[in-house]
Each structure stands twice: as structure tokens, then as C-alpha cells.
Coordinates of C-alpha atoms in Angstrom, one line a residue:
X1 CA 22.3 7.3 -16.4
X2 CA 25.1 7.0 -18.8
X3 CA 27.2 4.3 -19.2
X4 CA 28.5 2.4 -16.4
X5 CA 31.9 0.4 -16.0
X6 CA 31.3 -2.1 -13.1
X7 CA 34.4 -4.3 -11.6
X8 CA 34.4 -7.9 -12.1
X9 CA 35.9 -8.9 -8.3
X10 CA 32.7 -7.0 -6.7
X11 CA 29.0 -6.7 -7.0
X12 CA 27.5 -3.6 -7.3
X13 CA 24.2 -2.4 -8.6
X14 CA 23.0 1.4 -9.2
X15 CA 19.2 2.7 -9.3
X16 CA 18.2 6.1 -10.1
X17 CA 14.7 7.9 -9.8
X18 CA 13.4 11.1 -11.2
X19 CA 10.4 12.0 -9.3
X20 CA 8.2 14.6 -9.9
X21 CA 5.5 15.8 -7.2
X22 CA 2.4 18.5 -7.1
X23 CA 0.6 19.3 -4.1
X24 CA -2.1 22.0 -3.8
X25 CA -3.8 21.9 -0.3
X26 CA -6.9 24.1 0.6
X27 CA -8.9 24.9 4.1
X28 CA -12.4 25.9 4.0
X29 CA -11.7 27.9 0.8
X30 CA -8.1 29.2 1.1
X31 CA -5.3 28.1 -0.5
X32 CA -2.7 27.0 1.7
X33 CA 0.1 25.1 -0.7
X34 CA 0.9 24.7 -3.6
X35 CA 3.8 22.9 -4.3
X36 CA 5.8 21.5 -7.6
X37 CA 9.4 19.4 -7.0
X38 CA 11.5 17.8 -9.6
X39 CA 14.0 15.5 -8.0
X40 CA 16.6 13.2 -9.3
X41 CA 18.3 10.5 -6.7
X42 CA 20.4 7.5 -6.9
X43 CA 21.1 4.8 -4.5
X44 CA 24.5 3.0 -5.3
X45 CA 25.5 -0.5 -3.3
X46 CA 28.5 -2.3 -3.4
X47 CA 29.1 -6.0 -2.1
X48 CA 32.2 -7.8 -1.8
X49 CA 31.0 -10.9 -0.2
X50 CA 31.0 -10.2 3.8
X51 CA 29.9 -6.2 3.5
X52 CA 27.4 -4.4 1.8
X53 CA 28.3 -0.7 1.3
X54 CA 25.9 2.1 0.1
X55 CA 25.6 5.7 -1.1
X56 CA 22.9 8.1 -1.5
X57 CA 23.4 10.9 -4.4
X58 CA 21.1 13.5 -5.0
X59 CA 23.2 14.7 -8.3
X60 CA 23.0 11.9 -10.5
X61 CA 25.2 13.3 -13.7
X62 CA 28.7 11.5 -12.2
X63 CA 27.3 8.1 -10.9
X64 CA 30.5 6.5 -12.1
X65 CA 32.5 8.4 -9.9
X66 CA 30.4 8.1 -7.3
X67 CA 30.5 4.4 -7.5
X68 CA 34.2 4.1 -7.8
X69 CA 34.5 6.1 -4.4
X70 CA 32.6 3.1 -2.8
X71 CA 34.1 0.3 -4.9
X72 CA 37.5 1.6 -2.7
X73 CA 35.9 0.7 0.7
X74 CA 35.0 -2.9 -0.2
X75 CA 38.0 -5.9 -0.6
X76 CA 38.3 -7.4 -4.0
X77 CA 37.0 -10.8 -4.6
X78 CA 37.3 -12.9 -7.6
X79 CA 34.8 -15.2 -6.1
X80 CA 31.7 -12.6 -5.3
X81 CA 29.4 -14.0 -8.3
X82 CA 29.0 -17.2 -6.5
X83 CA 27.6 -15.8 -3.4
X84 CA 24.8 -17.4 -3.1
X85 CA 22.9 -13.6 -2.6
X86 CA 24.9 -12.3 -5.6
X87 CA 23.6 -15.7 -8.0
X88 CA 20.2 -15.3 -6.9
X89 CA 20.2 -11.6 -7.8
X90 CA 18.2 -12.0 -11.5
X91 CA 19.3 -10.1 -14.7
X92 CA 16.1 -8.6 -16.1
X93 CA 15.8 -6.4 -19.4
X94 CA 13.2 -4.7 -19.8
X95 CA 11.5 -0.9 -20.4
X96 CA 7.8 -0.3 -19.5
X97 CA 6.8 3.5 -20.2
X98 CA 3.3 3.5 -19.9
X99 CA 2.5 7.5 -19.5
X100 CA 5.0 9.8 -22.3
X101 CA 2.1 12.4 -22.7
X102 CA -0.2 11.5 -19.7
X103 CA 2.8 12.6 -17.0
X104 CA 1.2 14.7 -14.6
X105 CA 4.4 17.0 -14.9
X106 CA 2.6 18.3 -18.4
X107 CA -0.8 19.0 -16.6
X108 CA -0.4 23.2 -15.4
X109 CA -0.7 23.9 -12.1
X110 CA -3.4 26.0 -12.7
X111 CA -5.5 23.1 -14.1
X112 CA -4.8 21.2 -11.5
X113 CA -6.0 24.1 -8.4
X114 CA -9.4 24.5 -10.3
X115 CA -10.5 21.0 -10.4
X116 CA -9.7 20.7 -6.9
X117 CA -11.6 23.5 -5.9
X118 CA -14.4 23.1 -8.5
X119 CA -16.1 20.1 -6.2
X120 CA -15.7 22.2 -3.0
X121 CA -19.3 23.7 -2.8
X122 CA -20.6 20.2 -3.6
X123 CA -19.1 18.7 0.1
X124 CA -20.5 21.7 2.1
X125 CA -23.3 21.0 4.3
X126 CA -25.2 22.6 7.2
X127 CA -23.1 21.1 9.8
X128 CA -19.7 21.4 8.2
X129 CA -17.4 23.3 10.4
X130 CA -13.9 22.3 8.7
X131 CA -13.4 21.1 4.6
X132 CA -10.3 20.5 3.5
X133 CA -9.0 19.3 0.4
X134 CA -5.6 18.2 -0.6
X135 CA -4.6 17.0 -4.4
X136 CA -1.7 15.5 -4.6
X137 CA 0.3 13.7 -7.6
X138 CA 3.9 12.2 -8.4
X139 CA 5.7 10.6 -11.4
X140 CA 8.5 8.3 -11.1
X141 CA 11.3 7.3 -14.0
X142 CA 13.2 4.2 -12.0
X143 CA 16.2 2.8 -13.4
X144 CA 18.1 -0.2 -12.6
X145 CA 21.7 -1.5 -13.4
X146 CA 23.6 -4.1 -12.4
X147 CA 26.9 -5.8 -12.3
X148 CA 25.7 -8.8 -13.8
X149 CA 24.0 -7.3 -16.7
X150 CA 20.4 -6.3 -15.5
X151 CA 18.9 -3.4 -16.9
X152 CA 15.6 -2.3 -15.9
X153 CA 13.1 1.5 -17.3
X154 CA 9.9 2.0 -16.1
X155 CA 7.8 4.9 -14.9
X156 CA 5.0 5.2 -12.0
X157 CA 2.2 7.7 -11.5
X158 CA -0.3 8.0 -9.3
X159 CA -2.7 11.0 -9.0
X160 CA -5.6 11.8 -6.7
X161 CA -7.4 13.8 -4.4
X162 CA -9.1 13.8 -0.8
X163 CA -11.7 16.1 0.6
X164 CA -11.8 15.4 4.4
X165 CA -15.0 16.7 6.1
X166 CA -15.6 17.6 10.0
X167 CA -18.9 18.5 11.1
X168 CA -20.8 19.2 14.4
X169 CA -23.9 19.7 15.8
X170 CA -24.0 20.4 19.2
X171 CA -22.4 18.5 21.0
X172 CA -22.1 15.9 18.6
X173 CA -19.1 16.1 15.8
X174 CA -18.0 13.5 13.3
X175 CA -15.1 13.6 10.7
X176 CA -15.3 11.6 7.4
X177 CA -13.3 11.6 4.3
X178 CA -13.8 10.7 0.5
X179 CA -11.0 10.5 -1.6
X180 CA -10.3 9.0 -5.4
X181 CA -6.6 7.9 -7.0
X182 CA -6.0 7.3 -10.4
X183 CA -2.7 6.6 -12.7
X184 CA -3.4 9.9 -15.4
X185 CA -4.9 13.1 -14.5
X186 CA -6.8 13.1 -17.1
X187 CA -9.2 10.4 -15.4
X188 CA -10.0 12.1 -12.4
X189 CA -13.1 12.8 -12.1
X190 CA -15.9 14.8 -10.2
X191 CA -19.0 12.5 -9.3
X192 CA -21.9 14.9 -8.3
X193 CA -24.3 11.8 -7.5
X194 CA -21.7 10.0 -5.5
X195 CA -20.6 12.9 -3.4
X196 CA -24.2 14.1 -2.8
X197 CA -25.1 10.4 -1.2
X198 CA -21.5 10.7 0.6
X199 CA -22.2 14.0 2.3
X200 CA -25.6 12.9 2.9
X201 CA -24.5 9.7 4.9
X202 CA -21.8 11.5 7.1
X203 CA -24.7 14.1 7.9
X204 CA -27.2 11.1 8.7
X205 CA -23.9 8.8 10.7
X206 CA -23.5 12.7 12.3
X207 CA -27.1 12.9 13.4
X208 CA -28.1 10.0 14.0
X209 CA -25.7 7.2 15.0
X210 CA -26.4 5.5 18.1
X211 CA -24.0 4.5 20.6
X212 CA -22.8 0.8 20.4
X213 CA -25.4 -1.0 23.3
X214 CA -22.6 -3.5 24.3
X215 CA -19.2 -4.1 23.8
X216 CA -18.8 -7.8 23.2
X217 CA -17.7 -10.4 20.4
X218 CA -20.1 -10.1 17.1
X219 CA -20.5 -11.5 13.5
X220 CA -19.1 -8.7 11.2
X221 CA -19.2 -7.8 7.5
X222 CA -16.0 -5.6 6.6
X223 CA -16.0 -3.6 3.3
X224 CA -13.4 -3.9 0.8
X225 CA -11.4 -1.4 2.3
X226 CA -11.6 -2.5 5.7
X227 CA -10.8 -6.0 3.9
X228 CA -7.8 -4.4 2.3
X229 CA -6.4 -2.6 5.7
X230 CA -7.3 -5.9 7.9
X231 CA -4.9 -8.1 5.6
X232 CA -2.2 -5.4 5.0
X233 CA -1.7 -4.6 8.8
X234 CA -3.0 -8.1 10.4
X235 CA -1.5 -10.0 7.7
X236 CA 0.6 -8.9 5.8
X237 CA 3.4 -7.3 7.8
X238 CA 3.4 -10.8 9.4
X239 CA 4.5 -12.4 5.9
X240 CA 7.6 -9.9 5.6
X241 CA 10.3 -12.6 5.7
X242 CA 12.7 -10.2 7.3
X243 CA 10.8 -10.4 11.1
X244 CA 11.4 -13.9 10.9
X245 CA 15.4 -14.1 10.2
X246 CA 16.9 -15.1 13.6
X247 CA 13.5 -15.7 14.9
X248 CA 13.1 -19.6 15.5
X249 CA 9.7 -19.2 17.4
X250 CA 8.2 -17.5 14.4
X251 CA 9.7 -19.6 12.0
X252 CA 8.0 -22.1 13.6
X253 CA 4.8 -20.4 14.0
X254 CA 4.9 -19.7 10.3
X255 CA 5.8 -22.6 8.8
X256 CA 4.9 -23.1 5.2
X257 CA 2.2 -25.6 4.9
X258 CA 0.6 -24.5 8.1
X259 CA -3.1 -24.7 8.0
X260 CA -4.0 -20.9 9.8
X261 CA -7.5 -19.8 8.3
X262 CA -10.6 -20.6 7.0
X263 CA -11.0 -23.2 4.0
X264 CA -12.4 -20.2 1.3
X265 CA -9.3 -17.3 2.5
X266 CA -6.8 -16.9 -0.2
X267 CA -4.3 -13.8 0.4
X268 CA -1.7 -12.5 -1.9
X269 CA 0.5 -9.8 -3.0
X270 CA 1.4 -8.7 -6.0
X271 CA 2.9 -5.7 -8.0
X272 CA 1.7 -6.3 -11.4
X273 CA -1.7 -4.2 -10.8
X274 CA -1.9 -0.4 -11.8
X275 CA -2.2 2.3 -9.2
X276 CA -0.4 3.0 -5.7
X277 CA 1.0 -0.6 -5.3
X278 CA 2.4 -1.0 -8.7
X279 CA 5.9 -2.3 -9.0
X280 CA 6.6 -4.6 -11.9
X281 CA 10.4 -4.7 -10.7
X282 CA 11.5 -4.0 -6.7
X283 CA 14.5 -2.2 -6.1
X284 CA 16.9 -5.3 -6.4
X285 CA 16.1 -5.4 -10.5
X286 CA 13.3 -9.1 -8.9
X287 CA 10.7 -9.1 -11.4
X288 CA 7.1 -8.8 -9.3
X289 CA 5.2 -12.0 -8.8
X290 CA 1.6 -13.1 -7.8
X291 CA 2.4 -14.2 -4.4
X292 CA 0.3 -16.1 -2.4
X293 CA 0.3 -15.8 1.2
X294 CA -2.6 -17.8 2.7
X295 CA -4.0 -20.4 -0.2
X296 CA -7.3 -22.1 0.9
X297 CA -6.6 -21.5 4.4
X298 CA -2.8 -23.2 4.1
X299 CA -0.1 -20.6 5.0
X300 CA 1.7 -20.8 1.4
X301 CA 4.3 -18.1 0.9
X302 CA 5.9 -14.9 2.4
X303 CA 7.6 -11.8 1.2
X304 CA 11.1 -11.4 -0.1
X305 CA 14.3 -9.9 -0.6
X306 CA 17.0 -11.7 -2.2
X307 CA 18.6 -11.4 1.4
X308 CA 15.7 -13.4 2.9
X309 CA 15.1 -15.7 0.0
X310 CA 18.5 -17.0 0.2
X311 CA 19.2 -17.1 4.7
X312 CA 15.4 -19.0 4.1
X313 CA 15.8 -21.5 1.1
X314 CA 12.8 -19.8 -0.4
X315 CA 12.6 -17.6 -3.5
X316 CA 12.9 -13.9 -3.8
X317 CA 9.1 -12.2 -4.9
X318 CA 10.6 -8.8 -6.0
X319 CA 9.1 -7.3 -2.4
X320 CA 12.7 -5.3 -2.3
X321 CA 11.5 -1.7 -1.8
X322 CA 12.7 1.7 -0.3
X323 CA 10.7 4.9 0.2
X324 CA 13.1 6.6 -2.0
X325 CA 16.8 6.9 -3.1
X326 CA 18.1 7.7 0.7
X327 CA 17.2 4.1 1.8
X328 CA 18.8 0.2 1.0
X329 CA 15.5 -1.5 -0.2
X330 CA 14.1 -3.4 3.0
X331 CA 11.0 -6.0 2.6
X332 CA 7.6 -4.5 2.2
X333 CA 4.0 -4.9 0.4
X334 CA 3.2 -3.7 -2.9
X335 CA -0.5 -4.3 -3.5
X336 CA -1.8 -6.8 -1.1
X337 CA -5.5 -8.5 -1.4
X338 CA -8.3 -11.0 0.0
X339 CA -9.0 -13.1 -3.1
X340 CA -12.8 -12.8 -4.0
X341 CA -15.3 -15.4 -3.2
X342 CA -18.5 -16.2 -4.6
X343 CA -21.4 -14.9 -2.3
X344 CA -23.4 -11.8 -3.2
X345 CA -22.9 -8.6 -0.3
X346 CA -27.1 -9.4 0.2
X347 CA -26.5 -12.9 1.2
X348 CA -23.7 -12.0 3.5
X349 CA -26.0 -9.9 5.1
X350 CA -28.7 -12.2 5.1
X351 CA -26.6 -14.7 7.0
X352 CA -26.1 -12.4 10.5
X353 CA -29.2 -12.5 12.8
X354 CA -27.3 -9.7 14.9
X355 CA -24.3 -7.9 14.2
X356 CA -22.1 -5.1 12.2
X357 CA -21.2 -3.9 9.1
X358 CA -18.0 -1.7 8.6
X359 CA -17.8 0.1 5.7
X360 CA -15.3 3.2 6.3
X361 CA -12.2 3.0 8.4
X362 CA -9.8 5.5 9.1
X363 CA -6.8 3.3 10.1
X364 CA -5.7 -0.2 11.4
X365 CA -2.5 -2.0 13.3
X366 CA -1.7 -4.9 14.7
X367 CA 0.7 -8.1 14.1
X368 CA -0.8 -10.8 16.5
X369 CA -3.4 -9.2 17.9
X370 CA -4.6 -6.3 15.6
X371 CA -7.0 -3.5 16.0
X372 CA -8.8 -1.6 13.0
X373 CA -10.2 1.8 13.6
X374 CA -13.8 2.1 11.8
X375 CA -15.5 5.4 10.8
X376 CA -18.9 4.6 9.0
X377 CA -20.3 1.6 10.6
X378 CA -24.3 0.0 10.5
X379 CA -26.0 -2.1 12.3
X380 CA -27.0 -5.7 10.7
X381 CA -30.1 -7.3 12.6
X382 CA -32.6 -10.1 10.9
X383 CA -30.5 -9.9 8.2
X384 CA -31.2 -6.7 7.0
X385 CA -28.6 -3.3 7.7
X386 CA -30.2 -1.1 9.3
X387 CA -29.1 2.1 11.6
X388 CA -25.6 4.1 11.8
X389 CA -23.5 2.8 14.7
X390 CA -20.5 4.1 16.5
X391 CA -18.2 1.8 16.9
X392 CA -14.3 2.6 18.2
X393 CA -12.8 -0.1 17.6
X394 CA -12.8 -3.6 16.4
X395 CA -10.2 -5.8 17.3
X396 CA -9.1 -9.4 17.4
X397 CA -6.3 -12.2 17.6
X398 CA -5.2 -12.8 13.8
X399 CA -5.0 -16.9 13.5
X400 CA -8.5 -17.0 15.3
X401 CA -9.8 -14.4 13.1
X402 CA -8.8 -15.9 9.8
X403 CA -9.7 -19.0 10.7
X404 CA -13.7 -17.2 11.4
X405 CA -14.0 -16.6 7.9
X406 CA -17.0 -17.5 6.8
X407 CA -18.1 -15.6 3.7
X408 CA -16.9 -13.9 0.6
X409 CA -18.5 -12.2 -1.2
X410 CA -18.1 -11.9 -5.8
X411 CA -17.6 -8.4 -5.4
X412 CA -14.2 -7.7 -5.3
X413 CA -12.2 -4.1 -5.3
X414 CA -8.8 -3.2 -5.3
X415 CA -7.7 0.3 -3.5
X416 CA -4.8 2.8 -4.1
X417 CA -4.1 5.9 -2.4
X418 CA -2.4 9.2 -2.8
X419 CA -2.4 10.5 1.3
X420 CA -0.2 8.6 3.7
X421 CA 1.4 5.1 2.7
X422 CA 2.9 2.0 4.8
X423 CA 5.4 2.7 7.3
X424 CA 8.4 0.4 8.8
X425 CA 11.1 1.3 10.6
X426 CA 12.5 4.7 9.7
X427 CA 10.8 4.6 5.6
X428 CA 7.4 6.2 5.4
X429 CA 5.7 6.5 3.8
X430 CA 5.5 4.0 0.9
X431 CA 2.8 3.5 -1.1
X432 CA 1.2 0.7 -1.0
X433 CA -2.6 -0.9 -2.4
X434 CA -4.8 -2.9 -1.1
X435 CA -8.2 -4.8 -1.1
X436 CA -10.6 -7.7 -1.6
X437 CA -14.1 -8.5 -1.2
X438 CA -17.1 -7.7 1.1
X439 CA -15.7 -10.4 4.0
X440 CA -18.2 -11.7 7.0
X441 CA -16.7 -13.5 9.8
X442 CA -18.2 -15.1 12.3
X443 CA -16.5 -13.2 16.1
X444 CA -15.0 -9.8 16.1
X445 CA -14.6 -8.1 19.3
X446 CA -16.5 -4.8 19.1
X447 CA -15.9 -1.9 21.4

């Protein structure tokens, strides 16, 4: 970045990323991308105590110049430090490389084609009419200045792969997906056992899945994905303190201290865990914390900018995050999780004299009322799981449904991703983690 002069009558902080991306995507055998982009970006803001001002630079060898050309927009102010935003903003220190010789951008391209394809024969079945598989990777360098001293290094990397599957017979067709993320290349991995019972339960859901009998309200076990999406979409876009600034009925509805769920539900968020969600500092230079949402069923936190923090009397949680260099940081999730319990999955099942079990989902929405979309789904009668299910959707209003809670289970997993991300207002998408235990509750509306 080179050194940078800043003014002492105005704010201003600078962030810079050099990302590097692969993609290699393939359709029933033939290669349709393959993709390699090296990209450096910086995001400059300026604040003189009434206005913030921005710029977007995709050359980042002049940043100083750049920033000067804002600094002349803004009006001087000997006072901006003591704006409350501009004192709340923290000076961090700090470098975390974690990957030097592990960046994907030192894997060849070659390499990284022929382990994709090398597992195609094992996800072709007799029923398959379409397979395709997309690998994807990306390695971030973030940096971080500010005018109050901050000074923040660290690097990101994700890298992962998804075979999607649609098959048919007759007049029957079903689509599933099974996918894998890691941080290095180097532990990717090709599980012949796990893909063989994988293709073997999408044929037998494809074959053999029986229509739902009746729509109506049921006990339900969700997975730890289908944990993961209800709390991110249900949940956790709810606890985005930005939806609640000029917004006295939800403040009000979401009053710290609030009892909204079930005794035994604990949610949080929290950067500090490797994969898609990590982000040890948000793009305001806020160091990540473990932040708890819902704490024994009491409402107990939210997410933060410094912006937020500060129009709220609360304390900024380093949620501060933009897709990427052409966007101010907004409030989103980083990794966000149902805190385990202490049940075992079998005694969660053994609890439901009729009902459902949702393993796979394929996508989820919602902010009061919310709605998740299953793929793979079983029926649970007697307390035993038995046959494949269709199920469209299942759907419910969110303080009733938290408040249904009634199991966790010890088993506990936490998610990233590498296709698609979290999406708010114009930036998608960002990627996000997220997960938790095996979770039954009580009423689900199942359609």
C-alpha cells in the first residue's frame, strides 16, 4: 500500500484487497470454463463530521493521490476525532498470514481440472440425465489503514467444489447436490464411500419418495445445515442492527433482554472460525467477536457497524462487511450458529411419535415469517426414520418457532461454502458460514 499521509482535521480510512479467483466448470463431461483472475481494489472513505465520502480504485499503486482527490470534497474539522463514530472506530495492529505456500494461486490450473474431473464417473448413475461440476477457489490479502493509527494484514481462502446431479425416471426427476469447502487445496478430498451412499440416496429419494399425505403442522428434526440456513435467514438477518435504525416498532420488538425462544436455544455469530465466514477484522479495522444473539432463550445482542453501535448505545461486533472494494461496508453475518445441546440425533428421534426429518435443503428466506426449501427429507414415525418424503416447503412464524425448541442434539457442525453467498441490498454475494446441531422442534408447518 505504501505509505500514507492522512490529515489531522478529517477521518479517513483506506482498505485494499488482492484477490485471486479459479473457476473450472464442467457439463456432463465437457469443459465449459475455466477461469483465473488476479485483482487488486481499494475502497477509500473520508469523513468530516456530517458527510461520509467514498471512492472505489481498481489501480491501487497511487492511493495517496486518490485520497487527496476526496480529502478536497469534505470541510475541514479540527473537531472530527471526537465524533462519537470516529472515537468508537478502534485502532487494531495486527498481521495474520495463515496460507504463504498453501495459496491456491500456486496450485496449476491443470491440477486443479483433473481432480475435479477425477470423481465424475463416481456420481454417474442409471438415472442421471445432467452432472455438473463446478470448482471454484479465491485468496484474499486485506489491508486496512486508518487515520487514527489502525493497521490491519490478513489473508482469506476458501476452496471447494460442487457436483450437482439431476436425474429422472419417467416421469419422475429429482435434483440433488454434494459439495465440500475447505481453506487449502491441498485438503480437498475425494470420498469414494461417501459419494457412493450419496448417489445411492438421491437414486432411492428419486425412486421412491412418497408424496407428503397431508399438509399440516408437524414435529420436525432439521439437520445441521438446515439448522445453519433456518438461523442465518430466520434469524439472523433480523439481528442486523441496521433494519432497526429509525424503526421504533422493531426496536421495541427487539429489545435486549426480551425473552423470544426456548430455554436450551443459544445463537451467535462470530468471525473467528476458519472457512467461508472467517473474518477476524470487518471492513471498519473492529476486531470480530463471539456474539451472542439469542442466550438461553433471552434476546442478548445484535449485529454491528460502528454506525449502528453508536445511533444504538451498543457496541460495534466487527459485522462491517462489503462484497468487495466497489461497496461502503454495510452490516452482515460472518459465520452464524445454533449452539449445540446435549441430546444424541437417536434420542431426538426417538422423541417424535409422527413427524419429519430434513436433512438436505436447497435454500431458505424469510424475516418474520420464513420459509426453508428442503431437498432430502424422511419420514420419522414410532420414533424410528423411516421412508423418503417430498416435502416443498416448510415454513413458520420465527418467535413461535424458536420458542418450539425442544431438543439439541451433542452433535454439532459448522458449514462453509464456495457456490453462492448472502445477499442484501445491491452486494452479493458474500460469503458467509453457518451451522449447529441436529435441532427438533415441536410445530413446523409442512407443505
Amino acid at each position: 500500500m505504501g505509505k500514507i499521509v492522512f490529515r489531522k482535521d478529517l477521518y479517513a480510512d483506506i482498505r485494499t484487497e488482492r484477490r485471486f479467483t479459479t473457476r473450472v466448470s464442467i457439463i456432463n463431461g465437457e469443459i465449459k470454463q475455466v477461469t483465473e483472475l488476479d485483482t487488486d481494489q481499494a475502497f477509500i472513505r473520508v469523513f468530516d463530521g456530517e458527510m461520509w465520502y467514498y471512492s472505489s480504485v481498481s489501480e491501487t499503486d497511487n492511493l495517496q493521490k486518490e485520497l487527496d482527490a476526496l480529502y478536497a470534497f469534505a470541510t475541514p474539522n479540527e473537531n472530527v476525532f471526537s465524533h462519537p463514530v470516529v472515537e468508537t472506530f478502534e485502532v487494531n495492529k495486527d498481521k495474520i498470514l495463515s496460507f504463504g505456500e498453501k495459496s491456491v494461486d500456486k496450485v496449476p490450473i491443470k491440477e486443479k481440472i483433473d481432480f475435479l474431473t477425477s470423481a465424475l464417473p463416481l456420481f454417474q448413475t442409471p438415472h442421471t440425465t445432467v452432472l455438473s461440476a463446478n470448482y471454484l477457489d479465491r485468496y484474499s490479502l486485506f489491508k486496512f489503514v486508518s487515520a487514527k493509527g489502525a493497521d490491519i494484514e490478513y489473508d482469506y481462502q476458501t476452496a471447494g467444489y460442487q457436483y450437482a446431479l439431476q436425474l429422472s425416471a419417467g416421469e419422475k426427476t429429482f435434483a440433488n447436490s454434494y459439495s465440500a469447502c475447505k481453506t487449502a487445496f491441498e485438503d480437498l478430498s475425494i470420498d469414494e464411500k461417501e459419494i457412493k451412499e450419496f448417489t445411492e440416496e438421491t437414486e432411492n429419494f428419486l425412486l421412491n419418495a412418497k408424496p407428503l399425505e397431508k399438509a399440516g403442522n408437524y414435529p420436525v428434526i432439521l439437520s445441521p445445515l438446515a439448522t445453519g440456513i433456518f438461523a442465518h435467514e430466520s434469524f439472523g438477518h433480523k439481528s442486523e442492527a441496521d433494519f432497526m435504525l429509525g424503526d421504533e416498532t422493531m426496536k421495541k420488538e427487539w429489545k435486549l433482554g426480551t425473552k423470544v425462544a426456548s430455554d436450551i436455544l443459544s445463537i451467535a455469530d462470530s468471525g473467528k472460525y476458519a472457512g467461508s465466514g472467517y473474518v477476524p477484522y470487518d471492513d471498519e479495522g473492529t476486531k470480530c467477536t463471539e456474539t451472542y444473539l439469542i442466550k438461553n432463550g433471552v434476546l442478548s445482542g445484535r449485529l454491528h457497524s460502528v454506525t449502528t453501535a453508536v445511533a444504538l448505545g451498543e457496541k460495534p461486533t466487527g459485522n462491517a462487511r462489503a462484497v468487495n472494494c466497489d461497496y461502503e461496508p454495510i452490516v452482515r453475518m460472518t459465520t452464524t450458529y445454533v449452539k449445540e445441546g446435549t441430546e444424541s440425533f437417536e434420542d431426538l428421534v426417538k422423541g417424535i411419535k409422527y413427524g419429519y426429518y430434513i436433512k438436505g435443503v436447497s435454500h431458505g428466506s424469510g424475516l418474520s415469517t420464513f420459509t426453508i426449501a428442503p431437498t432430502v427429507c424422511y419420514e420419522i414415525k414410532d420414533g424410528k426414520i423411516t421412508v423418503p418424503v417430498k416435502i416443498a416447503v416448510i415454513t413458520g412464524d420465527v418467535f413461535k418457532t424458536l420458542s418450539l425448541v425442544d431438543g439439541l442434539s451433542k452433535e454439532h457442525e459448522l458449514l462453509s461454502f464456495v457456490i453462492g453467498g448472502c445477499g442484501k441490498m445491491e452486494q452479493m454475494p458474500l460469503p458467509v458460514g453457518f451451522g449447529g446441531p441436529y435441532m427438533r422442534i415441536k410445530e413446523m408447518g409442512v407443505q
